[in-house]
Tab-separated table of C-alpha atoms in Angstrom:
chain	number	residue	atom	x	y	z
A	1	UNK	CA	116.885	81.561	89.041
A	2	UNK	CA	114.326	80.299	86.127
A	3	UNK	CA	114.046	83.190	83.147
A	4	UNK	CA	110.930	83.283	81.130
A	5	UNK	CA	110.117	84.405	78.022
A	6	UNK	CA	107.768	87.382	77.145
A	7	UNK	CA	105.022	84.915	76.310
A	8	UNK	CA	105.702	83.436	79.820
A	9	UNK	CA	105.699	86.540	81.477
A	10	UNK	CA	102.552	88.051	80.495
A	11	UNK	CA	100.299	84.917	82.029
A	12	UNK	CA	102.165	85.783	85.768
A	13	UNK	CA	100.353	87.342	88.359
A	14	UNK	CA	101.490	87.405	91.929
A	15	UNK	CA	97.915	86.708	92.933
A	16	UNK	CA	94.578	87.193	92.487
A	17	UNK	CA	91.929	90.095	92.780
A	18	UNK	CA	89.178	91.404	93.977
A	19	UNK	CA	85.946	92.937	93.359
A	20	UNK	CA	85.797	95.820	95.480
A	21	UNK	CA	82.165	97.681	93.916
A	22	UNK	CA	79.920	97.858	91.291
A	23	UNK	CA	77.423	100.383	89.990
A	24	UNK	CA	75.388	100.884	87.043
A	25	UNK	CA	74.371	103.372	84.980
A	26	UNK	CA	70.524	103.892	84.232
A	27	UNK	CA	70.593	106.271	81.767
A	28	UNK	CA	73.276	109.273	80.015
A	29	UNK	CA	74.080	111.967	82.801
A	30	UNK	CA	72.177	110.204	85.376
A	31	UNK	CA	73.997	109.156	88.537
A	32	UNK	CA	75.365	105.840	89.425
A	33	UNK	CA	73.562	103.706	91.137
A	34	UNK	CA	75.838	101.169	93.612
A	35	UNK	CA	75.149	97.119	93.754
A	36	UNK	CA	75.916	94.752	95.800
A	37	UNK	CA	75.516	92.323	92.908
A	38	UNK	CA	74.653	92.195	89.644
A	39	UNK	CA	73.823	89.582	86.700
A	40	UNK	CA	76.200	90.075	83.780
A	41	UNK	CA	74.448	88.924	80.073
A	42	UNK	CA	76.738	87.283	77.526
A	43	UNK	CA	77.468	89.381	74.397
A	44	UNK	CA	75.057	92.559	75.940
A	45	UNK	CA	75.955	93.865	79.224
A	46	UNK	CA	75.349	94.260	83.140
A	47	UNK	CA	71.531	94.308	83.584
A	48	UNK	CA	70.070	97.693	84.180
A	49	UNK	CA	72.860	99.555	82.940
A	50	UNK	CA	72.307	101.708	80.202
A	51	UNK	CA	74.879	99.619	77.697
A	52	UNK	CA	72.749	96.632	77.781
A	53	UNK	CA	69.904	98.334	76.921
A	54	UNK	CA	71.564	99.546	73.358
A	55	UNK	CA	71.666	96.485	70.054
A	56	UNK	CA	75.223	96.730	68.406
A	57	UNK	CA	75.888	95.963	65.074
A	58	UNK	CA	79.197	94.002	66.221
A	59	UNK	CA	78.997	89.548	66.398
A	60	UNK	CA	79.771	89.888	69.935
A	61	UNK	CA	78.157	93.103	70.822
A	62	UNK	CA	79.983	96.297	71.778
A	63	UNK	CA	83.612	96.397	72.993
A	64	UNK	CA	82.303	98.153	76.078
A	65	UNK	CA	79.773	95.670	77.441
A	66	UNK	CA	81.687	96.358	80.820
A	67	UNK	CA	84.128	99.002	82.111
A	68	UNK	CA	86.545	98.084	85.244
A	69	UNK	CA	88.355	100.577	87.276
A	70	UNK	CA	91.424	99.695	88.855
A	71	UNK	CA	91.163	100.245	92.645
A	72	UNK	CA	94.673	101.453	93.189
A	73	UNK	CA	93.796	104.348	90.429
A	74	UNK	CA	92.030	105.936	93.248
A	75	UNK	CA	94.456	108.030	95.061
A	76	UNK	CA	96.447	108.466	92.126
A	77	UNK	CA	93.622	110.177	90.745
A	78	UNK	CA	92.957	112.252	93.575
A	79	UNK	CA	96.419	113.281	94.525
A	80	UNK	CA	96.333	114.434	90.486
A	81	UNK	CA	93.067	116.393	90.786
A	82	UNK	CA	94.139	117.952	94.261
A	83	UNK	CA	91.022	116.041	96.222
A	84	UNK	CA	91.704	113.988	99.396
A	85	UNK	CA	89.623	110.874	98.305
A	86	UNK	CA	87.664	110.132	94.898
A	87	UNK	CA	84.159	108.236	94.987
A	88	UNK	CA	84.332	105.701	92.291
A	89	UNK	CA	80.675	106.151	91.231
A	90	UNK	CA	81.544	110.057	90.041
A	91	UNK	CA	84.338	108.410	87.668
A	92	UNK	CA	80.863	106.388	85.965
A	93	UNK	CA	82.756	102.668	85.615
A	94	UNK	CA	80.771	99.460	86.371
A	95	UNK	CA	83.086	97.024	88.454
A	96	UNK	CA	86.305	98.387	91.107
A	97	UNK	CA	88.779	95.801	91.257
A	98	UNK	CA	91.887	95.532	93.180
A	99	UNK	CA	94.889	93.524	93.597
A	100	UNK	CA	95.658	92.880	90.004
A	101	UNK	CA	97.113	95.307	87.403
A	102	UNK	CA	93.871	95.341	84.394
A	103	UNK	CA	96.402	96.878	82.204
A	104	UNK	CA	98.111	93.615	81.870
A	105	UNK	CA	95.176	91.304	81.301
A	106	UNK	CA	95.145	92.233	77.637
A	107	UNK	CA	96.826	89.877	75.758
A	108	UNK	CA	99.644	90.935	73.610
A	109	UNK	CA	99.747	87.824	71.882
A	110	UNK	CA	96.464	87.230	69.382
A	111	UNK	CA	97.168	83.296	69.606
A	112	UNK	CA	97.590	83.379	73.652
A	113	UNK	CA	94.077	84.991	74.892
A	114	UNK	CA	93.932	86.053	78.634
A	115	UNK	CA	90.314	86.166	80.111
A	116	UNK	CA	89.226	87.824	83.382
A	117	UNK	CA	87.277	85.137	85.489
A	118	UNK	CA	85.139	86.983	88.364
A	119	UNK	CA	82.829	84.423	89.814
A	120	UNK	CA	81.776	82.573	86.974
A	121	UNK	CA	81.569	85.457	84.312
A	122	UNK	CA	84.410	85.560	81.719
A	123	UNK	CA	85.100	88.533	80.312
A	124	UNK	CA	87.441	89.514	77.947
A	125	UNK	CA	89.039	92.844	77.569
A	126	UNK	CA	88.821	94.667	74.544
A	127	UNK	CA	90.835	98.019	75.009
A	128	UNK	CA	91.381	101.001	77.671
A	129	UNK	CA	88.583	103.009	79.070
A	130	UNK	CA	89.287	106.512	77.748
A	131	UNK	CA	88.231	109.572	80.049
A	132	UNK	CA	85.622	111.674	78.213
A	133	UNK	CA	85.715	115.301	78.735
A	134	UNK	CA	82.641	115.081	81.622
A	135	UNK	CA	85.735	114.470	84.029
A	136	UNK	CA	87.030	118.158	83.763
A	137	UNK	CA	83.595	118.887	85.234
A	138	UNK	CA	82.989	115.578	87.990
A	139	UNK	CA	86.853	116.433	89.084
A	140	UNK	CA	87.648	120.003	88.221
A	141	UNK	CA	90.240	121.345	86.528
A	142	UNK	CA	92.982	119.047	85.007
A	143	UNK	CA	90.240	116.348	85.509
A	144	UNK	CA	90.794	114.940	82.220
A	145	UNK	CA	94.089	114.779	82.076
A	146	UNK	CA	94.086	113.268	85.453
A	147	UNK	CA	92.528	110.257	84.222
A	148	UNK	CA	94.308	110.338	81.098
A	149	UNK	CA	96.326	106.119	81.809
A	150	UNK	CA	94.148	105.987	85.062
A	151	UNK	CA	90.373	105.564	83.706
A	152	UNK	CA	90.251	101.411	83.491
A	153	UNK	CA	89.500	99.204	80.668
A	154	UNK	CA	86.568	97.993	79.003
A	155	UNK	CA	85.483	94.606	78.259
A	156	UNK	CA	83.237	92.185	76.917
A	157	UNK	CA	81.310	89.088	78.289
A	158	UNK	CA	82.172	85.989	77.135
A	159	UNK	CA	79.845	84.025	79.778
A	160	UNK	CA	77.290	85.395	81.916
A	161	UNK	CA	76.463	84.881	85.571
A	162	UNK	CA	76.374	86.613	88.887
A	163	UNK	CA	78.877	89.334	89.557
A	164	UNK	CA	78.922	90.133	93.450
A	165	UNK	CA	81.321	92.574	95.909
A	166	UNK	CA	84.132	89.887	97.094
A	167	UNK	CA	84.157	88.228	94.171
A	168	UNK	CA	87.616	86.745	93.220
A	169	UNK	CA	89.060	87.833	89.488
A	170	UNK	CA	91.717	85.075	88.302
A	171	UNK	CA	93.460	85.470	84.853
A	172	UNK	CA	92.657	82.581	82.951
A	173	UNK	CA	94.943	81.774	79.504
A	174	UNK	CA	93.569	79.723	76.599
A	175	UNK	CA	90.287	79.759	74.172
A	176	UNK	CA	88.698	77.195	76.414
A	177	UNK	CA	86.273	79.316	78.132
A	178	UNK	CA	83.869	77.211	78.831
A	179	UNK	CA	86.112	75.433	81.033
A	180	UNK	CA	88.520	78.169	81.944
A	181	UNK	CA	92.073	76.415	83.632
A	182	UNK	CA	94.013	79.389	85.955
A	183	UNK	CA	98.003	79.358	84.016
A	184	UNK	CA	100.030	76.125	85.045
A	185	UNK	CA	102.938	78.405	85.120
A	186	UNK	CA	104.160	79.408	88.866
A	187	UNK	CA	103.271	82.803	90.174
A	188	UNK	CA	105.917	85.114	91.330
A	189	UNK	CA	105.999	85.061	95.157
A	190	UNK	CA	104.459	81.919	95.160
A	191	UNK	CA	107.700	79.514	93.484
């Protein structure tokens, strides 16, 4: 059996994702609005959601151009909050992927950058999506701590495009993202 290092480790995925929904968010408090696609502008945001509408001080723009749910979250969430089912759009992130742990596509090495490819948009996390305290009200009681390791991550894009439902999301390793190439390493399951 071949061992690999940390650095090794962290660019394996068993395979590749999916994007399962996307919604936007006109305005603070207002409700999401669901998409079957959606054009994603470098440096600023999703169009028509409220984030891109905002100028940050920041080279690259905000941290939290984009915010991605993890899919699987779901009934986690609900089986925490005491619900049957949870509708994505009442947790207020942009893009529901599944398939691939988001957790993991931060990089934990600075010199060794991991990029989410969906479509032909590269985006780039920048941190986890904290819950904010309007979840004790969307999902009751214990709400917030319910989402508390559950509530996504946020990102930024690198490159622009067109984001649409069935979209596959690769993990792509390097600085070259102009040209993103998928890990040459083998994927588990796959050797």
């Amino acid at each position: 059996m071949q061992t690999f290092n940390l650095r090794q480790l962290t660019q394996h995925f068993s395979h590749h994702g999916r994007l399962d929904a996307i919604y936007l968010r006109p305005g603070r408090g207002q409700p999401c609005l669901q998409q079957d696609q959606v054009q994603a502008i470098a440096n600023l945001g999703l169009q028509g959601d409220r984030i891109s509408l905002r100028q940050s001080s920041a080279l690259n723009g905000s941290k939290r151009q984009v915010t991605l749910l993890q899919a699987e979250h779901l009934p986690v969430i609900a089986a925490l909050t005491g619900h049957s089912q949870i509708d994505p759009a009442l947790l207020r992130r942009n893009l529901v992927v599944s398939g691939i742990n988001l957790l993991a596509t931060k990089s934990l090495f600075k010199d060794q950058p991991l990029h989410l490819l969906i479509g032909d948009v590269v985006l780039e996390v920048s941190g986890p999506c904290e819950p904010c305290s309007k979840m004790e009200q969307v999902l009751g009681k214990g709400g917030y701590n319910a989402m508390r390791g559950h509530g996504g991550i946020t990102a930024r894009i690198i490159r622009g495009g067109l984001l649409r439902i069935g979209d596959s999301v690769k993990i792509v390793v390097g600085t070259d993202i102009e040209k993103p190439q998928q890990s040459s390493l083998p994927l588990f399951g796959n050797d």
